[in-house]
PDB file of C-alpha atoms in Angstrom:
ATOM      1  CA  MET A   1      42.420  -5.619  76.295  1.00  0.00           C
ATOM      2  CA  LYS A   2      43.293  -9.187  77.409  1.00  0.00           C
ATOM      3  CA  THR A   3      47.094 -10.214  77.962  1.00  0.00           C
ATOM      4  CA  SER A   4      47.063 -13.184  75.189  1.00  0.00           C
ATOM      5  CA  THR A   5      46.039 -10.219  72.404  1.00  0.00           C
ATOM      6  CA  LEU A   6      48.658  -7.885  73.626  1.00  0.00           C
ATOM      7  CA  LEU A   7      51.163 -11.082  73.390  1.00  0.00           C
ATOM      8  CA  ILE A   8      49.950 -11.788  69.787  1.00  0.00           C
ATOM      9  CA  THR A   9      49.843  -8.271  68.788  1.00  0.00           C
ATOM     10  CA  GLY A  10      53.528  -7.842  70.082  1.00  0.00           C
ATOM     11  CA  LEU A  11      54.674 -11.023  68.621  1.00  0.00           C
ATOM     12  CA  ALA A  12      53.031 -10.180  65.017  1.00  0.00           C
ATOM     13  CA  LEU A  13      54.683  -6.956  65.414  1.00  0.00           C
ATOM     14  CA  MET A  14      58.570  -8.238  65.810  1.00  0.00           C
ATOM     15  CA  VAL A  15      58.004 -10.720  63.108  1.00  0.00           C
ATOM     16  CA  ALA A  16      56.856  -7.589  60.949  1.00  0.00           C
ATOM     17  CA  THR A  17      59.650  -6.181  61.508  1.00  0.00           C
ATOM     18  CA  SER A  18      62.847  -9.120  61.524  1.00  0.00           C
ATOM     19  CA  PRO A  19      65.402  -9.090  59.616  1.00  0.00           C
ATOM     20  CA  ALA A  20      64.552 -12.610  58.065  1.00  0.00           C
ATOM     21  CA  GLU A  21      61.455 -11.046  56.258  1.00  0.00           C
ATOM     22  CA  ALA A  22      63.492  -7.795  55.389  1.00  0.00           C
ATOM     23  CA  GLN A  23      65.628 -10.140  53.308  1.00  0.00           C
ATOM     24  CA  ASP A  24      62.467 -11.728  51.375  1.00  0.00           C
ATOM     25  CA  ARG A  25      61.042  -8.276  50.826  1.00  0.00           C
ATOM     26  CA  ARG A  26      61.829  -8.460  46.833  1.00  0.00           C
ATOM     27  CA  TRP A  27      59.366  -6.538  45.358  1.00  0.00           C
ATOM     28  CA  GLY A  28      59.852  -2.723  45.072  1.00  0.00           C
ATOM     29  CA  VAL A  29      58.307   0.329  43.283  1.00  0.00           C
ATOM     30  CA  GLU A  30      60.439   3.859  42.522  1.00  0.00           C
ATOM     31  CA  VAL A  31      59.611   7.263  41.757  1.00  0.00           C
ATOM     32  CA  ARG A  32      62.115   9.230  40.300  1.00  0.00           C
ATOM     33  CA  GLY A  33      62.667  12.970  39.010  1.00  0.00           C
ATOM     34  CA  GLY A  34      64.615  15.618  38.114  1.00  0.00           C
ATOM     35  CA  ALA A  35      66.478  17.580  35.451  1.00  0.00           C
ATOM     36  CA  ALA A  36      67.416  16.625  32.277  1.00  0.00           C
ATOM     37  CA  PHE A  37      70.664  18.186  30.440  1.00  0.00           C
ATOM     38  CA  PRO A  38      70.831  16.899  26.377  1.00  0.00           C
ATOM     39  CA  THR A  39      74.105  16.596  25.297  1.00  0.00           C
ATOM     40  CA  GLN A  40      74.071  17.425  21.859  1.00  0.00           C
ATOM     41  CA  ASP A  41      71.489  19.783  19.911  1.00  0.00           C
ATOM     42  CA  ILE A  42      68.988  18.836  17.821  1.00  0.00           C
ATOM     43  CA  GLY A  43      69.843  20.086  14.229  1.00  0.00           C
ATOM     44  CA  THR A  44      71.058  23.743  15.347  1.00  0.00           C
ATOM     45  CA  GLU A  45      68.548  24.015  18.134  1.00  0.00           C
ATOM     46  CA  ASP A  46      69.721  23.974  21.998  1.00  0.00           C
ATOM     47  CA  LEU A  47      66.793  21.912  23.896  1.00  0.00           C
ATOM     48  CA  GLY A  48      67.981  23.817  27.071  1.00  0.00           C
ATOM     49  CA  THR A  49      67.010  21.728  30.303  1.00  0.00           C
ATOM     50  CA  GLY A  50      64.130  19.652  30.586  1.00  0.00           C
ATOM     51  CA  VAL A  51      62.301  17.567  33.427  1.00  0.00           C
ATOM     52  CA  THR A  52      62.066  14.239  33.703  1.00  0.00           C
ATOM     53  CA  LEU A  53      59.935  11.436  35.647  1.00  0.00           C
ATOM     54  CA  ASP A  54      59.925   7.846  35.752  1.00  0.00           C
ATOM     55  CA  GLY A  55      58.136   5.473  37.678  1.00  0.00           C
ATOM     56  CA  THR A  56      59.640   1.707  37.887  1.00  0.00           C
ATOM     57  CA  PHE A  57      58.578  -1.904  40.112  1.00  0.00           C
ATOM     58  CA  SER A  58      61.043  -4.079  40.514  1.00  0.00           C
ATOM     59  CA  TYR A  59      61.951  -7.614  41.740  1.00  0.00           C
ATOM     60  CA  ARG A  60      65.035  -8.809  43.272  1.00  0.00           C
ATOM     61  CA  PHE A  61      66.258 -12.162  42.272  1.00  0.00           C
ATOM     62  CA  THR A  62      69.202 -11.972  44.968  1.00  0.00           C
ATOM     63  CA  PRO A  63      69.635  -9.313  47.796  1.00  0.00           C
ATOM     64  CA  GLN A  64      71.656  -7.308  45.021  1.00  0.00           C
ATOM     65  CA  VAL A  65      70.860  -8.022  41.690  1.00  0.00           C
ATOM     66  CA  GLY A  66      66.982  -7.219  40.441  1.00  0.00           C
ATOM     67  CA  ALA A  67      65.001  -6.054  36.930  1.00  0.00           C
ATOM     68  CA  TYR A  68      62.950  -3.515  36.829  1.00  0.00           C
ATOM     69  CA  ALA A  69      60.405  -1.800  34.447  1.00  0.00           C
ATOM     70  CA  GLY A  70      57.829   1.083  34.495  1.00  0.00           C
ATOM     71  CA  TRP A  71      57.237   4.224  32.417  1.00  0.00           C
ATOM     72  CA  GLY A  72      58.869   7.327  31.628  1.00  0.00           C
ATOM     73  CA  TRP A  73      58.630  10.684  30.363  1.00  0.00           C
ATOM     74  CA  THR A  74      60.814  13.598  29.381  1.00  0.00           C
ATOM     75  CA  HIS A  75      60.231  16.819  28.177  1.00  0.00           C
ATOM     76  CA  PHE A  76      62.119  19.589  26.852  1.00  0.00           C
ATOM     77  CA  ASN A  77      61.027  23.405  25.820  1.00  0.00           C
ATOM     78  CA  PRO A  78      63.628  24.613  23.557  1.00  0.00           C
ATOM     79  CA  GLU A  79      63.924  28.819  24.229  1.00  0.00           C
ATOM     80  CA  THR A  80      64.277  29.433  20.290  1.00  0.00           C
ATOM     81  CA  SER A  81      62.037  28.016  17.824  1.00  0.00           C
ATOM     82  CA  PHE A  82      62.523  24.881  16.181  1.00  0.00           C
ATOM     83  CA  ALA A  83      61.943  24.891  12.033  1.00  0.00           C
ATOM     84  CA  GLY A  84      60.398  28.036  12.300  1.00  0.00           C
ATOM     85  CA  ALA A  85      57.577  27.162  15.260  1.00  0.00           C
ATOM     86  CA  ASP A  86      57.399  27.115  18.976  1.00  0.00           C
ATOM     87  CA  ILE A  87      58.102  23.108  19.352  1.00  0.00           C
ATOM     88  CA  ASP A  88      58.170  20.923  22.742  1.00  0.00           C
ATOM     89  CA  PHE A  89      60.161  17.850  22.575  1.00  0.00           C
ATOM     90  CA  GLU A  90      58.599  15.132  24.714  1.00  0.00           C
ATOM     91  CA  GLU A  91      59.964  11.645  25.144  1.00  0.00           C
ATOM     92  CA  THR A  92      57.438   9.175  26.349  1.00  0.00           C
ATOM     93  CA  GLY A  93      57.343   5.342  26.998  1.00  0.00           C
ATOM     94  CA  TYR A  94      58.722   2.049  28.517  1.00  0.00           C
ATOM     95  CA  VAL A  95      61.901   1.298  30.447  1.00  0.00           C
ATOM     96  CA  PHE A  96      63.362  -1.730  31.086  1.00  0.00           C
ATOM     97  CA  GLY A  97      66.782  -3.323  32.590  1.00  0.00           C
ATOM     98  CA  LEU A  98      68.468  -4.746  35.705  1.00  0.00           C
ATOM     99  CA  ARG A  99      69.311  -3.038  38.746  1.00  0.00           C
ATOM    100  CA  PHE A 100      72.396  -3.656  41.035  1.00  0.00           C
ATOM    101  CA  GLU A 101      72.589  -2.440  44.496  1.00  0.00           C
ATOM    102  CA  GLN A 102      75.645  -3.068  47.072  1.00  0.00           C
ATOM    103  CA  PRO A 103      75.518  -1.470  50.592  1.00  0.00           C
ATOM    104  CA  PHE A 104      79.038   0.614  51.670  1.00  0.00           C
ATOM    105  CA  SER A 105      78.853  -1.191  54.632  1.00  0.00           C
ATOM    106  CA  GLU A 106      77.565  -4.084  56.683  1.00  0.00           C
ATOM    107  CA  ASP A 107      75.412  -2.187  58.894  1.00  0.00           C
ATOM    108  CA  GLY A 108      75.180   1.573  57.458  1.00  0.00           C
ATOM    109  CA  PRO A 109      72.267   2.883  55.727  1.00  0.00           C
ATOM    110  CA  LEU A 110      73.949   3.865  52.553  1.00  0.00           C
ATOM    111  CA  SER A 111      74.478   1.473  49.625  1.00  0.00           C
ATOM    112  CA  GLY A 112      75.555   2.139  46.017  1.00  0.00           C
ATOM    113  CA  TRP A 113      73.335   1.338  43.006  1.00  0.00           C
ATOM    114  CA  LEU A 114      73.710   0.791  38.795  1.00  0.00           C
ATOM    115  CA  ARG A 115      71.015   0.677  36.314  1.00  0.00           C
ATOM    116  CA  VAL A 116      71.324  -0.695  32.866  1.00  0.00           C
ATOM    117  CA  GLY A 117      68.726  -0.946  30.449  1.00  0.00           C
ATOM    118  CA  GLY A 118      66.584  -0.098  27.198  1.00  0.00           C
ATOM    119  CA  THR A 119      63.740   2.023  26.350  1.00  0.00           C
ATOM    120  CA  VAL A 120      60.557   1.718  24.045  1.00  0.00           C
ATOM    121  CA  VAL A 121      60.030   5.128  23.779  1.00  0.00           C
ATOM    122  CA  HIS A 122      58.423   7.523  21.100  1.00  0.00           C
ATOM    123  CA  LEU A 123      59.317  11.390  20.529  1.00  0.00           C
ATOM    124  CA  GLU A 124      56.560  13.575  19.937  1.00  0.00           C
ATOM    125  CA  LEU A 125      57.546  17.496  18.529  1.00  0.00           C
ATOM    126  CA  GLU A 126      54.425  19.393  19.777  1.00  0.00           C
ATOM    127  CA  ASP A 127      53.007  23.203  19.198  1.00  0.00           C
ATOM    128  CA  ASN A 128      52.610  25.812  21.932  1.00  0.00           C
ATOM    129  CA  GLU A 129      48.830  25.101  21.781  1.00  0.00           C
ATOM    130  CA  GLY A 130      49.773  20.940  23.050  1.00  0.00           C
ATOM    131  CA  ASP A 131      48.863  19.675  19.444  1.00  0.00           C
ATOM    132  CA  VAL A 132      51.321  17.094  18.289  1.00  0.00           C
ATOM    133  CA  VAL A 133      53.159  18.343  15.203  1.00  0.00           C
ATOM    134  CA  ALA A 134      55.392  15.080  14.577  1.00  0.00           C
ATOM    135  CA  ASP A 135      55.555  11.530  16.292  1.00  0.00           C
ATOM    136  CA  SER A 136      58.769   9.083  15.848  1.00  0.00           C
ATOM    137  CA  GLY A 137      56.765   6.326  16.794  1.00  0.00           C
ATOM    138  CA  HIS A 138      58.175   4.063  18.922  1.00  0.00           C
ATOM    139  CA  GLY A 139      62.106   2.467  19.058  1.00  0.00           C
ATOM    140  CA  LEU A 140      64.344   1.041  21.282  1.00  0.00           C
ATOM    141  CA  GLY A 141      66.534   3.296  23.031  1.00  0.00           C
ATOM    142  CA  PHE A 142      69.505   2.887  25.877  1.00  0.00           C
ATOM    143  CA  GLU A 143      69.723   4.215  29.542  1.00  0.00           C
ATOM    144  CA  GLY A 144      72.732   3.515  32.077  1.00  0.00           C
ATOM    145  CA  ALA A 145      72.272   5.300  35.812  1.00  0.00           C
ATOM    146  CA  ALA A 146      74.273   5.133  38.952  1.00  0.00           C
ATOM    147  CA  GLY A 147      73.783   6.519  42.651  1.00  0.00           C
ATOM    148  CA  VAL A 148      73.204   6.040  46.028  1.00  0.00           C
ATOM    149  CA  ALA A 149      70.602   4.449  48.018  1.00  0.00           C
ATOM    150  CA  LEU A 150      70.087   6.167  51.517  1.00  0.00           C
ATOM    151  CA  ALA A 151      67.808   3.896  53.933  1.00  0.00           C
ATOM    152  CA  LEU A 152      65.288   5.980  55.595  1.00  0.00           C
ATOM    153  CA  GLY A 153      63.555   2.947  57.320  1.00  0.00           C
ATOM    154  CA  GLU A 154      63.136  -0.765  56.827  1.00  0.00           C
ATOM    155  CA  ARG A 155      61.351  -0.103  53.492  1.00  0.00           C
ATOM    156  CA  LEU A 156      62.050   3.544  52.148  1.00  0.00           C
ATOM    157  CA  SER A 157      64.967   4.768  50.640  1.00  0.00           C
ATOM    158  CA  LEU A 158      66.165   7.907  49.162  1.00  0.00           C
ATOM    159  CA  THR A 159      67.917   7.147  46.087  1.00  0.00           C
ATOM    160  CA  PRO A 160      69.823  10.093  44.085  1.00  0.00           C
ATOM    161  CA  GLY A 161      71.165   9.633  40.818  1.00  0.00           C
ATOM    162  CA  VAL A 162      72.631  10.410  37.431  1.00  0.00           C
ATOM    163  CA  ARG A 163      71.087   8.848  34.594  1.00  0.00           C
ATOM    164  CA  TYR A 164      72.242   8.796  30.817  1.00  0.00           C
ATOM    165  CA  SER A 165      70.017   8.163  28.007  1.00  0.00           C
ATOM    166  CA  LEU A 166      70.003   8.145  24.141  1.00  0.00           C
ATOM    167  CA  PHE A 167      67.319   7.779  21.811  1.00  0.00           C
ATOM    168  CA  SER A 168      67.810   7.721  17.807  1.00  0.00           C
ATOM    169  CA  ARG A 169      64.403   7.650  15.218  1.00  0.00           C
ATOM    170  CA  ASP A 170      63.569   9.152  11.957  1.00  0.00           C
ATOM    171  CA  VAL A 171      60.753  11.756  12.298  1.00  0.00           C
ATOM    172  CA  GLU A 172      58.756  13.550   9.504  1.00  0.00           C
ATOM    173  CA  ILE A 173      58.320  17.013   9.893  1.00  0.00           C
ATOM    174  CA  GLY A 174      56.082  18.394   7.303  1.00  0.00           C
ATOM    175  CA  PRO A 175      57.323  17.002   3.658  1.00  0.00           C
ATOM    176  CA  VAL A 176      60.853  16.432   5.504  1.00  0.00           C
ATOM    177  CA  THR A 177      62.045  13.037   7.082  1.00  0.00           C
ATOM    178  CA  THR A 178      64.888  13.544   9.638  1.00  0.00           C
ATOM    179  CA  ASP A 179      66.828  11.424  11.816  1.00  0.00           C
ATOM    180  CA  VAL A 180      66.744  12.811  15.483  1.00  0.00           C
ATOM    181  CA  GLU A 181      68.808  11.521  18.075  1.00  0.00           C
ATOM    182  CA  LEU A 182      67.950  12.526  21.761  1.00  0.00           C
ATOM    183  CA  GLU A 183      70.854  11.979  23.697  1.00  0.00           C
ATOM    184  CA  TYR A 184      70.494  13.547  27.575  1.00  0.00           C
ATOM    185  CA  VAL A 185      72.012  13.131  31.199  1.00  0.00           C
ATOM    186  CA  ALA A 186      69.518  13.209  34.058  1.00  0.00           C
ATOM    187  CA  VAL A 187      70.255  14.293  37.490  1.00  0.00           C
ATOM    188  CA  ASP A 188      67.281  13.219  39.442  1.00  0.00           C
ATOM    189  CA  ILE A 189      65.954  11.888  42.845  1.00  0.00           C
ATOM    190  CA  GLY A 190      63.700   9.226  43.822  1.00  0.00           C
ATOM    191  CA  LEU A 191      61.747   7.312  46.320  1.00  0.00           C
ATOM    192  CA  ALA A 192      62.026   3.368  46.510  1.00  0.00           C
ATOM    193  CA  TRP A 193      59.504   1.299  48.763  1.00  0.00           C
ATOM    194  CA  SER A 194      60.226  -2.177  49.174  1.00  0.00           C
ATOM    195  CA  PHE A 195      57.504  -4.842  50.118  1.00  0.00           C
TER     196      PHE A 195
END
């Protein structure tokens, strides 16, 4: 290999990992998953512990503040029957909002983050065969989250956190329409990649 090729390759690698470029990496993608704990029953039914998963894309306006948007899914499988049947509760839809992140020290790998935003989700009630028994239709909800980000490299971070979510909507179950409020706290962990 020629010396000039080695020199150009070495310079390209130095530029690719320079702090200036790290400041310019404004885009990001994050995948999160964990457990969801309802803060209240639906009617007289205890939903039990659920699972949650979401994926978001983000854009940083400043080194600390950015916007995010993506898709989320939360599933509850109550141990007892709901309205006389074995019913699962599944919330799916879109998430969006603002995220603030601040390093705890100038050169340290640990940062704190806050995420506040909205959701456009719907709640499906499914029987044990996976058929939809009732669907709330999409509506607006709220979410707020906080956690830490541990840098695993220049682009990759581990992002554990706690998220609060609230969604309220009318659901028609057979001939009865009832207001269902799904409120839960999720304890999850994510991987974030910046580019």
